[in-house]
Structures are given as C-alpha cells and as structure tokens.
Amino acid sequence: MRLFWFRFTVFVFAFAPVFVRAGGDEVVVIYNKHVPESKAVAEYYAKMRHVPARQIYGFTLTTNEQMSRDEFRDSLQMPLARKLETDKLWRFGSVTIAATNSQPERVERRIVATKIRYAVLCYGVPLKIAPVPIAHEPGKEIAHPELLRDEAAVDSELSWLPLMEMGISLAGPLHNWVYGATNSAMLSPTNGVLLVARLDGPNADLARGLVDKALAAERDGLWGRAYFDARGLDKTNGYYLGDEWILGAAELCRELGFETTVDKNPATFPADFPMSQIAIYCGWYDGNVSGPFALPKVEFMPGAFAYHLHSFSANTLRSTNEFWVGPLLAKGATCTMGCVNEPYLSGTPNVAAFLARLIAGGFTFGEAAWAAQPVLSWQTTVVGDPLYRPFARGPAELHAEFARTHNPLIEWSYLRIVDLGLVHGASVAQLAAFLETIPATINSAVLTEKLADFYEMRGKPSSAIETFQRALTLNPSPEQRIRIRLTLGEKLLAQNREADAIENYKQLLKESPDYPGKPSVEAKLAALEQKLASTNSAAKNEAQNK
C-alpha cells in the first residue's frame, strides 16, 4: 500500500489549485435602509470578511422582492454606479476597440481601473425586476421573439454595471463574454462583469448564517457525498443540454474523488431515497421542492452546494416549501443558484462548468457562478458568500492536519483517497486492503460501509454482510443508517437468510419510524413473515410425517 499512498500524495499535491486569495477589500456590501435586518446582515458580513466600512452602502429600496424597472434604475443601479466612481473604487474611461471584418473601429466607455470585483446584496434587497412591455424595433429581425423581455434578476442586471455607459439594450439576455473563463482574473469589472451574489433566504438569520457555514468549510474543507439527478433524456431530445450539464458535473465529481450517486430516471429522487451527508446536489425538473429535500431534515454538510434546475426555482426566496432556492437554504445548503423567471434552458447556469471551476479550478463561489452563466441581464440569482472558496486548502494539507489533531473528518479524506484510487486504476482488492489496515476504519461508519461495498464487489457476500452490520454499530447518520439497513436486507435475502432479513427490517422501522418508505418496508416484511411461516409450517409437517 505504500506505493498507492505515494501515488495519491503526488496526485493531491498536483490537484491542489493555485490562486490569489480574494479579500474583503474587493467587495462592496449593499443593504436596504428600509429593512433593519438588511443592515445587520451587511455589517455582520463585513465584520467576518473584513470589508472596509466605507464599502458598505445602504440604499432606500422597496421592501418587496420585486421592484419596477424605474425603481431599479433610480434607487439602486445609478446610485451604486455613482458611489463606486465617487469613492474611487473604479474608474470609467474610453477604450478604443480595433476594427474587425464585421465592425469598424469604435470607442467604448467602460471600466478601465477597479479596486473591487464583488457586490454582496444583503437580505432585504429586492430580488427581481418587473417586466415592462418592449416595442419591436421596425426593420429589425427577431430570431427569438420570446426573448423580447426586460424582466430580470437584480443580481444579473447589476452584473453588467461596468458597461452601463455603453447603451446596451435591455431586451433579452446579454451574452456573457467571460462565460467559460478558466483564469479567475478575467472575472473583473475591467472585463465588463461585476460578480454579484446575495446573502438571502427565507429569513435574516439564515442569510447571515451563510457566511458562517462558508467560513467553516473553508477552514475544514467541503466533505461528503455528491448526488446528481438527471432525467435520462436521449441526445435527440431538445432538453438534453440539461442532462448533459448534470451528467458532466457528476463525472467531474467522480473523477475528483467524491462518492457520487447518479439517478437517470425521468422522475426526481423519491422521498424514500436515503440521501445522506450531502456535499453537492444537482438535479431537475420539479416545480416545487420534492423528494428527500421536502423532508423535515436534510443532511447537508457544512459548505454544501445544492442546485435544482427549474425555470422558477427562485421565484421567491422567502418560502421554505415552495420553489427550490428558499427551501434548500432553509434545510441547510450553504450556496445555490436559481431563476426568478423563465430563462429557457440555454439561459441557465452550466453546472458542469461551475463545479469544474469551484472544485478543480480553485475559484471562489462568485467567480465560479459567473464563469458558468452563458448570459447576463437575465434571470439567474446567485445566493451565498461570493468569497467562499471551499477548496482553498489542498487535500494533502487538510489530511495532515486531521491526522495531527485527530479530527473525525479524516474519514472523508480517506474515503476520497480510495475513490481516487478507483479512478486512477487501483484494484478493489488493493483498496479494501488499504481500508483494512488504517486505524480510522475501526470507528468510522463511512469507511466501514465503503469496505462492505468493496467486499460485495469482490464476491464476498458473507464478509459484506458482516461489515455492513458492523457499520450500523458505528453511529452512522440517520439517512446513512437507513441506506445500510436497506442494502443489508437485500444482501441477506440474496443469501436466503429470511429470518435475519426480517429482524433487519424490523430494526429499520424501529430506528426510523418516520421513514417515508415505511409502507413498502412493512409490505416486504409482511410478505417475508408469511413466506417464513409457510416454510416453517411445511418443514414441521414434513418432520411429523416421517
């Protein structure tokens, strides 16, 4: 195993991203003077991220989530631009654009120098801009008349503030010229993009807590499992792009060592699916929060990113049970994205591009979010601390610290080691031997469950059953316990151990009385008990007849 450990160490040091750390001096924080909690969230964020006091701006805004176009322009867009220029946080200038085959040489007014890159909108700042009818310009062909709209997310409309003097049309989405950027330095007002995100949610306490969870994950890393819910669409389907993004994101997470689950059924994850220890979730296409995420408790890990693709996923952020963004935040997600109005699929975030930059690229959440937006001036809101960088510390550094301090999170680091081993060609036998030899496995339900999986993969059902049973004694999380019980039941039945399976299912119902799959477990239990009783009766009759 020494050779495997050496190869892993080399890999993780190569994987650790190199970046320039973003600081609070690159941020302006914006709050609504009409909402006292808004200022409190702004001041708390500024304190935790060391944002200079002179970069906290209060504006007099409506208390509604929606504002008119005039309100947006007169009370937020223009005042913010003036403040940034007056306070010398950025400077407009004339830029000469060279002639091309299709365009003559021209001069543009845009940001030529900046001290800030981020704008944080705090709880109470309106979410979206109401539509205003837009007249068709005579003589101008419109390829997609459904895009002739000017409603937008406030975040997305502020994102192109550096170009406000260029007379950009408000009709429809604006191409994001930094979409797909792999160099985080490109994401700057000098390239026409302000990185806008919001600390928001169903209430101010949740909004304020987003930075606490972000800081915790920056300190300890983002650990846990990744879940992806595609729809199983054929490549000829017009909506395949959504599946392509989600499946691409899943493959990326698998290759980077996350324990990854992919569902390709047309429906979303059902409520009885035991979704445990969630670090990353991406799925589509339910209008309202559903499945495991509608349960009273969801096992989000500190720093978790959760995203559900739907046209109205962020129609409001104030609800805990309608749409998606508000409920995901209420259940414990640290950051997310969503749409305030119909964006059409190609106008939604590319989650594969997002996760590639967040995990492998070392981008901040704000950088990754805007590098993954195909368009600006459209429907996407970005919710979470934009400075959040969950992979700021390399995996080797964290592993060494966890070992030195006896941090229980080391179980997740070891799990990532073996998952990376699978990706890079290590055999299941080799990885099982590795887990058998490290002390961390002895007290870890996470590692013991993985070892049981390896035994099953190696064709050792008895060892797998024994190891799943041991995992149940090691304080698994509630959802992990359900998953192990369900898996164990199937393994016992495959070995014709009906009596043991019956006892296992009874324990599941006793331990998890509110499990949504309780009716199906009860039905299976009744059938097994009936089968066992019939078998025992037949055996008794046969014995008596001898």
XYZ file of C-alpha atoms in Angstrom:
546
model
C 0.000 0.000 0.000
C 2.965 2.343 0.359
C 3.178 2.723 -3.418
C -0.526 3.570 -3.598
C -0.175 6.141 -0.797
C 2.805 7.734 -2.572
C 0.884 7.987 -5.841
C -2.084 9.542 -4.033
C 0.134 12.121 -2.333
C 1.685 13.111 -5.642
C -1.791 13.405 -7.184
C -3.342 15.570 -4.488
C -0.421 17.964 -4.462
C -0.739 18.261 -8.240
C -4.510 18.691 -7.888
C -4.278 21.470 -5.275
C -5.190 24.667 -7.191
C -3.018 27.741 -7.262
C -4.858 31.023 -6.797
C -4.721 34.553 -5.457
C -6.829 34.730 -2.316
C -9.783 37.119 -2.593
C -10.263 39.512 0.287
C -12.948 41.745 1.728
C -11.291 44.812 0.215
C -12.533 43.569 -3.187
C -16.162 43.678 -2.021
C -18.913 46.250 -1.720
C -21.801 45.278 0.551
C -25.286 46.623 -0.199
C -28.294 46.744 2.113
C -31.826 48.159 2.133
C -32.285 51.105 4.517
C -35.973 50.236 4.871
C -35.175 46.773 6.300
C -33.320 46.850 9.657
C -32.273 43.199 9.302
C -30.663 44.060 5.980
C -28.159 46.388 7.603
C -27.472 43.854 10.361
C -26.627 41.168 7.790
C -24.416 43.630 5.889
C -22.484 44.638 8.985
C -22.041 41.038 10.085
C -20.728 40.001 6.680
C -18.366 42.976 6.559
C -17.021 42.063 10.001
C -16.482 38.390 9.158
C -14.898 39.097 5.753
C -13.014 42.266 6.763
C -14.763 44.532 4.292
C -13.767 48.198 4.832
C -16.572 50.210 6.452
C -16.516 52.721 3.599
C -17.513 49.904 1.230
C -20.844 49.215 2.962
C -23.627 51.018 1.103
C -27.210 51.498 2.175
C -29.884 52.454 -0.366
C -33.553 53.298 0.091
C -35.355 50.472 -1.686
C -38.771 48.867 -1.758
C -39.355 46.141 0.826
C -40.936 43.899 -1.819
C -38.955 41.158 -3.529
C -39.912 42.683 -6.879
C -39.143 46.240 -7.969
C -40.055 48.174 -11.079
C -37.530 48.948 -13.780
C -37.644 52.643 -12.825
C -37.078 51.812 -9.148
C -34.137 49.609 -10.042
C -32.538 52.261 -12.200
C -33.174 55.259 -9.941
C -32.717 53.770 -6.470
C -30.073 51.074 -6.993
C -28.325 50.867 -10.363
C -27.439 54.512 -10.899
C -26.757 55.379 -7.212
C -24.429 52.376 -6.887
C -22.510 53.295 -10.035
C -22.124 56.875 -8.802
C -20.928 55.741 -5.373
C -18.325 53.422 -6.828
C -16.980 56.190 -9.025
C -17.133 58.903 -6.343
C -15.375 56.679 -3.813
C -12.732 55.877 -6.421
C -13.394 52.156 -6.255
C -13.500 52.062 -10.017
C -12.917 54.454 -12.900
C -14.622 54.829 -16.267
C -12.554 55.591 -19.310
C -12.576 55.460 -23.094
C -11.352 52.267 -24.723
C -10.629 52.020 -28.436
C -11.769 48.744 -29.980
C -9.869 47.807 -33.130
C -11.767 47.269 -36.370
C -12.750 43.749 -37.447
C -14.151 42.352 -40.682
C -17.676 42.988 -39.424
C -17.168 46.048 -37.197
C -15.406 49.381 -37.750
C -13.050 50.798 -35.133
C -15.031 52.225 -32.217
C -14.603 53.873 -28.832
C -16.380 52.458 -25.768
C -16.893 53.914 -22.300
C -16.209 51.226 -19.732
C -14.350 50.485 -16.500
C -10.614 50.826 -17.019
C -9.454 50.506 -13.399
C -11.069 48.898 -10.355
C -10.366 48.072 -6.728
C -13.414 45.859 -6.323
C -14.760 42.789 -8.106
C -17.687 41.667 -5.933
C -21.010 43.106 -4.833
C -22.907 41.389 -1.996
C -26.638 42.102 -1.803
C -27.993 41.526 1.696
C -31.352 40.228 2.904
C -33.987 42.857 2.083
C -32.514 43.997 -1.236
C -35.136 43.216 -3.927
C -34.714 40.009 -5.889
C -36.171 40.743 -9.324
C -37.197 43.471 -11.739
C -40.767 43.527 -13.035
C -41.349 43.397 -16.814
C -42.114 46.417 -18.931
C -43.519 45.990 -22.461
C -40.827 46.437 -25.108
C -41.810 47.652 -28.558
C -40.456 45.840 -31.566
C -37.957 47.949 -33.477
C -39.156 48.368 -37.099
C -36.924 46.714 -39.648
C -35.096 44.610 -37.034
C -35.499 40.857 -37.372
C -36.146 38.955 -34.145
C -34.970 35.349 -34.221
C -36.491 34.539 -30.843
C -39.416 36.839 -30.043
C -39.948 35.039 -26.711
C -36.699 36.683 -25.531
C -38.005 40.182 -26.185
C -38.435 40.825 -22.447
C -36.722 43.089 -19.951
C -37.608 41.461 -16.622
C -34.510 40.149 -14.859
C -32.920 39.101 -11.605
C -31.451 42.108 -9.810
C -28.172 40.189 -9.445
C -27.894 39.509 -13.158
C -28.855 43.053 -14.129
C -26.196 44.507 -11.822
C -23.570 42.102 -13.165
C -23.017 44.244 -16.275
C -22.926 47.546 -14.358
C -19.340 48.175 -15.598
C -20.814 48.583 -19.112
C -23.703 50.842 -18.190
C -22.408 53.738 -20.313
C -22.418 51.648 -23.487
C -26.134 51.908 -24.207
C -26.797 48.172 -24.019
C -30.317 47.086 -24.953
C -32.476 45.769 -22.124
C -34.427 43.452 -24.422
C -33.500 39.846 -23.795
C -30.338 38.261 -22.441
C -26.860 39.692 -22.933
C -24.057 37.344 -23.960
C -21.627 36.775 -21.089
C -18.202 37.392 -22.622
C -16.422 35.697 -19.685
C -18.563 32.532 -19.841
C -16.253 29.536 -19.560
C -13.272 31.578 -18.325
C -10.568 29.397 -16.777
C -8.498 32.278 -15.434
C -10.267 33.842 -12.454
C -8.503 37.157 -13.059
C -10.651 37.568 -16.172
C -13.729 37.936 -13.951
C -13.433 41.624 -13.255
C -15.227 44.913 -13.937
C -12.381 45.771 -16.305
C -13.691 42.892 -18.418
C -17.255 44.098 -18.054
C -18.510 41.850 -15.225
C -19.267 42.630 -11.586
C -19.516 39.437 -9.501
C -22.863 39.847 -7.757
C -24.214 37.456 -5.136
C -26.643 37.772 -2.258
C -26.862 36.716 1.371
C -30.549 35.973 1.378
C -33.180 33.392 2.122
C -36.428 32.826 3.988
C -35.240 34.949 6.939
C -32.360 37.148 8.005
C -30.848 34.572 10.374
C -30.486 32.077 7.544
C -28.965 34.753 5.337
C -26.425 35.702 7.990
C -25.590 32.037 8.618
C -24.466 31.506 5.015
C -21.156 33.188 5.736
C -20.631 31.144 8.925
C -21.076 27.885 7.020
C -18.817 29.138 4.231
C -16.051 30.012 6.685
C -16.364 26.636 8.404
C -15.974 24.800 5.094
C -13.023 26.990 4.101
C -11.320 26.003 7.352
C -12.108 22.269 7.224
C -12.866 21.638 3.537
C -16.045 20.508 1.813
C -16.627 16.821 2.513
C -19.481 14.430 1.911
C -21.305 12.814 -0.979
C -22.360 14.131 -4.383
C -25.837 13.427 -5.805
C -26.926 14.083 -9.370
C -30.460 13.713 -10.675
C -30.605 13.633 -14.472
C -33.716 12.708 -16.471
C -32.338 10.010 -18.757
C -33.026 12.034 -21.888
C -31.991 10.897 -25.339
C -29.433 13.072 -27.128
C -32.043 13.892 -29.742
C -34.296 15.448 -27.077
C -34.375 19.236 -27.209
C -33.794 19.399 -23.465
C -30.771 17.093 -23.452
C -28.490 20.034 -22.675
C -29.723 19.966 -19.071
C -28.850 16.287 -18.712
C -25.523 16.883 -20.432
C -24.562 19.546 -17.885
C -25.683 17.469 -14.900
C -24.042 14.257 -16.101
C -20.870 16.169 -16.911
C -20.845 17.589 -13.401
C -21.352 14.092 -11.972
C -18.427 12.661 -13.911
C -16.235 15.552 -12.795
C -17.063 14.908 -9.133
C -16.423 11.186 -9.522
C -13.029 11.839 -11.107
C -12.139 14.232 -8.291
C -12.826 11.658 -5.627
C -16.355 12.360 -4.446
C -18.594 9.437 -3.540
C -21.010 10.077 -6.407
C -24.573 8.869 -6.970
C -26.299 9.429 -10.319
C -30.009 8.870 -10.990
C -31.146 8.790 -14.629
C -34.812 8.036 -14.050
C -37.264 10.580 -15.510
C -38.629 11.409 -12.044
C -36.627 13.181 -9.374
C -35.195 11.392 -6.344
C -38.133 9.912 -4.393
C -38.759 10.855 -0.768
C -37.730 7.384 0.422
C -34.285 7.634 -1.185
C -31.785 7.756 1.728
C -29.724 10.800 0.793
C -27.027 11.189 3.416
C -24.179 13.609 4.143
C -24.759 15.831 1.099
C -21.861 17.962 -0.103
C -23.147 18.555 -3.637
C -26.579 18.163 -5.231
C -27.630 18.976 -8.789
C -30.912 17.917 -10.327
C -34.024 18.828 -12.314
C -37.086 19.259 -13.080
C -39.731 19.703 -10.389
C -41.531 23.000 -9.884
C -41.529 22.787 -6.073
C -39.085 21.241 -3.644
C -39.659 17.499 -3.565
C -38.308 14.117 -2.573
C -35.690 13.997 0.205
C -35.470 17.786 0.193
C -39.081 18.155 1.312
C -38.452 16.126 4.470
C -38.184 17.912 7.849
C -34.424 17.295 7.993
C -31.886 17.140 5.180
C -28.310 16.027 5.778
C -26.411 18.911 4.207
C -22.751 19.046 5.148
C -21.170 22.405 6.103
C -20.437 24.294 2.899
C -22.816 22.246 0.729
C -23.776 23.453 -2.749
C -27.298 22.489 -3.868
C -28.929 23.416 -7.168
C -32.179 22.396 -8.839
C -32.674 23.456 -12.430
C -36.159 24.852 -12.949
C -37.465 27.970 -14.682
C -38.887 29.403 -11.447
C -36.614 27.840 -8.830
C -36.012 31.288 -7.287
C -39.413 32.857 -7.917
C -39.253 33.852 -4.248
C -36.569 33.362 -1.610
C -38.926 33.816 1.334
C -40.644 30.426 1.212
C -39.420 27.278 2.954
C -41.668 24.911 0.985
C -42.274 26.454 -2.445
C -39.936 26.516 -5.441
C -36.353 25.456 -4.618
C -33.868 28.115 -3.551
C -35.599 29.135 -0.318
C -36.261 25.535 0.820
C -32.699 24.396 0.017
C -31.298 27.241 2.102
C -33.772 26.561 4.911
C -32.679 22.908 5.001
C -29.003 23.800 5.333
C -27.401 24.452 1.940
C -24.581 27.000 2.041
C -24.832 28.240 -1.542
C -27.084 27.830 -4.554
C -28.327 29.453 -7.744
C -31.785 29.789 -9.250
C -34.006 31.531 -11.768
C -36.518 34.237 -10.877
C -38.414 33.877 -14.160
C -38.438 31.798 -17.356
C -34.833 31.780 -18.649
C -35.164 28.984 -21.232
C -32.711 26.143 -20.771
C -29.748 27.700 -22.570
C -30.031 30.734 -20.283
C -29.492 28.733 -17.084
C -26.139 28.070 -15.371
C -23.898 25.353 -16.742
C -23.343 23.341 -13.546
C -20.548 21.263 -15.084
C -18.592 24.431 -15.838
C -19.443 25.746 -12.373
C -18.192 22.704 -10.455
C -15.080 22.394 -12.613
C -14.067 25.872 -11.550
C -15.178 25.617 -7.938
C -13.515 22.254 -7.238
C -10.633 21.848 -9.664
C -10.035 25.482 -10.577
C -9.873 26.885 -7.054
C -12.356 29.642 -7.944
C -14.451 31.403 -5.341
C -18.177 30.680 -5.394
C -18.789 34.077 -7.023
C -16.147 33.523 -9.699
C -17.380 30.013 -10.494
C -21.021 31.129 -10.613
C -20.454 33.889 -13.144
C -17.992 31.892 -15.246
C -20.833 29.359 -15.615
C -23.509 31.855 -16.745
C -23.982 31.832 -20.528
C -25.825 35.176 -20.336
C -26.152 38.318 -18.234
C -29.069 40.733 -17.796
C -31.310 37.715 -17.409
C -32.941 35.514 -14.764
C -30.235 33.979 -12.545
C -29.761 34.865 -8.897
C -26.629 33.708 -7.081
C -27.140 33.052 -3.362
C -24.246 32.574 -0.961
C -20.998 34.210 0.087
C -19.222 35.038 -3.187
C -15.815 34.858 -1.463
C -16.474 31.267 -0.372
C -13.658 29.058 -1.604
C -14.268 25.529 -0.301
C -11.102 24.123 -1.832
C -8.772 26.882 -0.732
C -6.768 24.359 1.271
C -5.336 21.397 -0.578
C -6.435 17.865 0.335
C -2.937 16.805 1.427
C -2.686 19.783 3.796
C -6.083 19.019 5.334
C -5.344 15.310 5.650
C -2.119 16.011 7.527
C -3.904 18.427 9.856
C -6.760 15.990 10.531
C -4.264 13.252 11.373
C -2.331 15.553 13.713
C -5.426 16.852 15.505
C -7.423 13.575 15.447
C -10.226 15.327 13.553
C -13.089 12.910 12.728
C -13.284 14.458 9.250
C -10.288 12.351 8.325
C -12.753 9.569 7.458
C -13.899 11.634 4.489
C -10.331 12.292 3.427
C -9.647 8.559 3.440
C -12.868 7.941 1.508
C -11.689 10.386 -1.129
C -8.350 8.592 -1.251
C -9.952 5.255 -2.103
C -12.393 6.822 -4.563
C -9.462 8.494 -6.307
C -7.733 5.128 -6.260
C -10.637 3.618 -8.188
C -10.481 6.426 -10.737
C -6.728 6.011 -11.206
C -6.699 2.259 -11.637
C -6.128 0.773 -8.194
C -7.810 -2.602 -7.773
C -10.740 -3.164 -5.438
C -8.664 -5.763 -3.581
C -5.881 -3.250 -3.054
C -8.270 -0.577 -1.810
C -10.061 -2.992 0.510
C -6.702 -3.984 1.970
C -5.898 -0.301 2.460
C -9.120 0.286 4.425
C -8.480 -2.852 6.473
C -5.079 -1.560 7.597
C -5.812 2.048 8.561
C -6.939 2.726 12.160
C -9.584 5.246 11.007
C -11.782 2.472 9.602
C -12.284 0.870 13.019
C -14.515 3.668 14.317
C -15.897 5.054 11.040
C -19.321 4.132 9.687
C -18.365 5.926 6.458
C -15.242 3.836 5.829
C -16.752 0.604 7.107
C -19.710 0.966 4.726
C -17.253 1.520 1.882
C -15.282 -1.564 2.925
C -18.512 -3.585 2.852
C -19.167 -2.308 -0.674
C -15.699 -3.497 -1.685
C -16.325 -6.953 -0.226
C -19.543 -7.170 -2.240
C -17.693 -6.091 -5.391
C -15.113 -8.825 -4.767
C -17.793 -11.510 -4.485
C -17.537 -11.930 -0.712
C -21.187 -11.667 0.383
C -20.685 -13.029 3.899
C -17.885 -10.542 4.610
C -20.012 -7.760 3.135
C -22.969 -8.631 5.375
C -20.802 -8.804 8.483
C -19.181 -5.462 7.627
C -22.496 -3.703 6.923
C -23.687 -4.963 10.320
C -20.564 -3.563 11.947
C -21.110 -0.197 10.250
C -24.501 0.009 11.955
C -22.758 -0.044 15.350
C -20.539 2.923 14.496
C -23.053 5.780 14.787
C -23.950 6.331 11.129
C -26.024 9.385 10.265
C -29.808 8.771 10.214
C -30.019 8.606 6.417
C -26.850 6.540 6.167
C -28.328 4.092 8.685
C -31.440 3.710 6.522
C -29.318 3.107 3.421
C -27.223 0.466 5.187
C -30.348 -1.263 6.542
C -31.941 -1.368 3.068
C -28.731 -2.647 1.473
C -28.208 -5.196 4.219
C -31.754 -6.503 3.800
C -31.170 -7.199 0.106
C -27.846 -8.904 0.810
C -29.397 -11.130 3.481
C -32.237 -12.151 1.165
C -29.747 -12.947 -1.588
C -28.158 -15.419 0.876
C -31.579 -16.919 1.747
C -31.348 -15.556 5.274
C -35.012 -14.561 5.545
C -35.140 -14.612 9.364
C -32.155 -12.268 9.596
C -33.666 -10.013 6.894
C -36.927 -9.828 8.853
C -35.063 -8.771 12.002
C -33.110 -6.193 9.988
C -36.276 -4.633 8.525
C -37.905 -4.559 11.955
C -34.908 -2.682 13.284
C -35.156 -0.218 10.393
C -38.765 0.594 11.299
C -37.887 0.884 14.980
C -34.891 3.159 14.379
C -36.554 5.305 11.689
C -40.315 5.428 12.418
C -40.813 8.431 10.137
C -39.048 6.904 7.130
C -41.119 7.794 4.012
C -40.590 4.292 2.652
C -42.183 2.732 5.720
C -45.240 1.316 3.828
C -43.051 -0.537 1.329
C -40.831 -1.911 4.102
C -43.906 -3.044 6.049
C -45.285 -4.767 2.935
C -41.971 -6.526 2.316
C -41.783 -7.510 5.979
C -45.309 -8.970 5.926
C -44.559 -10.976 2.789
C -41.333 -12.312 4.280
C -43.004 -13.273 7.535
C -45.755 -15.056 5.645
C -43.191 -16.874 3.481
C -41.124 -17.848 6.524
C -44.226 -19.062 8.384
C -45.245 -21.184 5.395
C -41.744 -22.610 5.112
C -41.612 -23.427 8.828
C -45.086 -24.993 8.695
C -44.139 -27.149 5.735
C -40.937 -28.228 7.464
C -42.891 -29.105 10.629
C -45.436 -31.159 8.686
C -42.678 -32.972 6.862
C -40.977 -33.800 10.156
C -44.234 -35.095 11.660
C -44.904 -37.324 8.660
C -41.589 -39.066 8.940
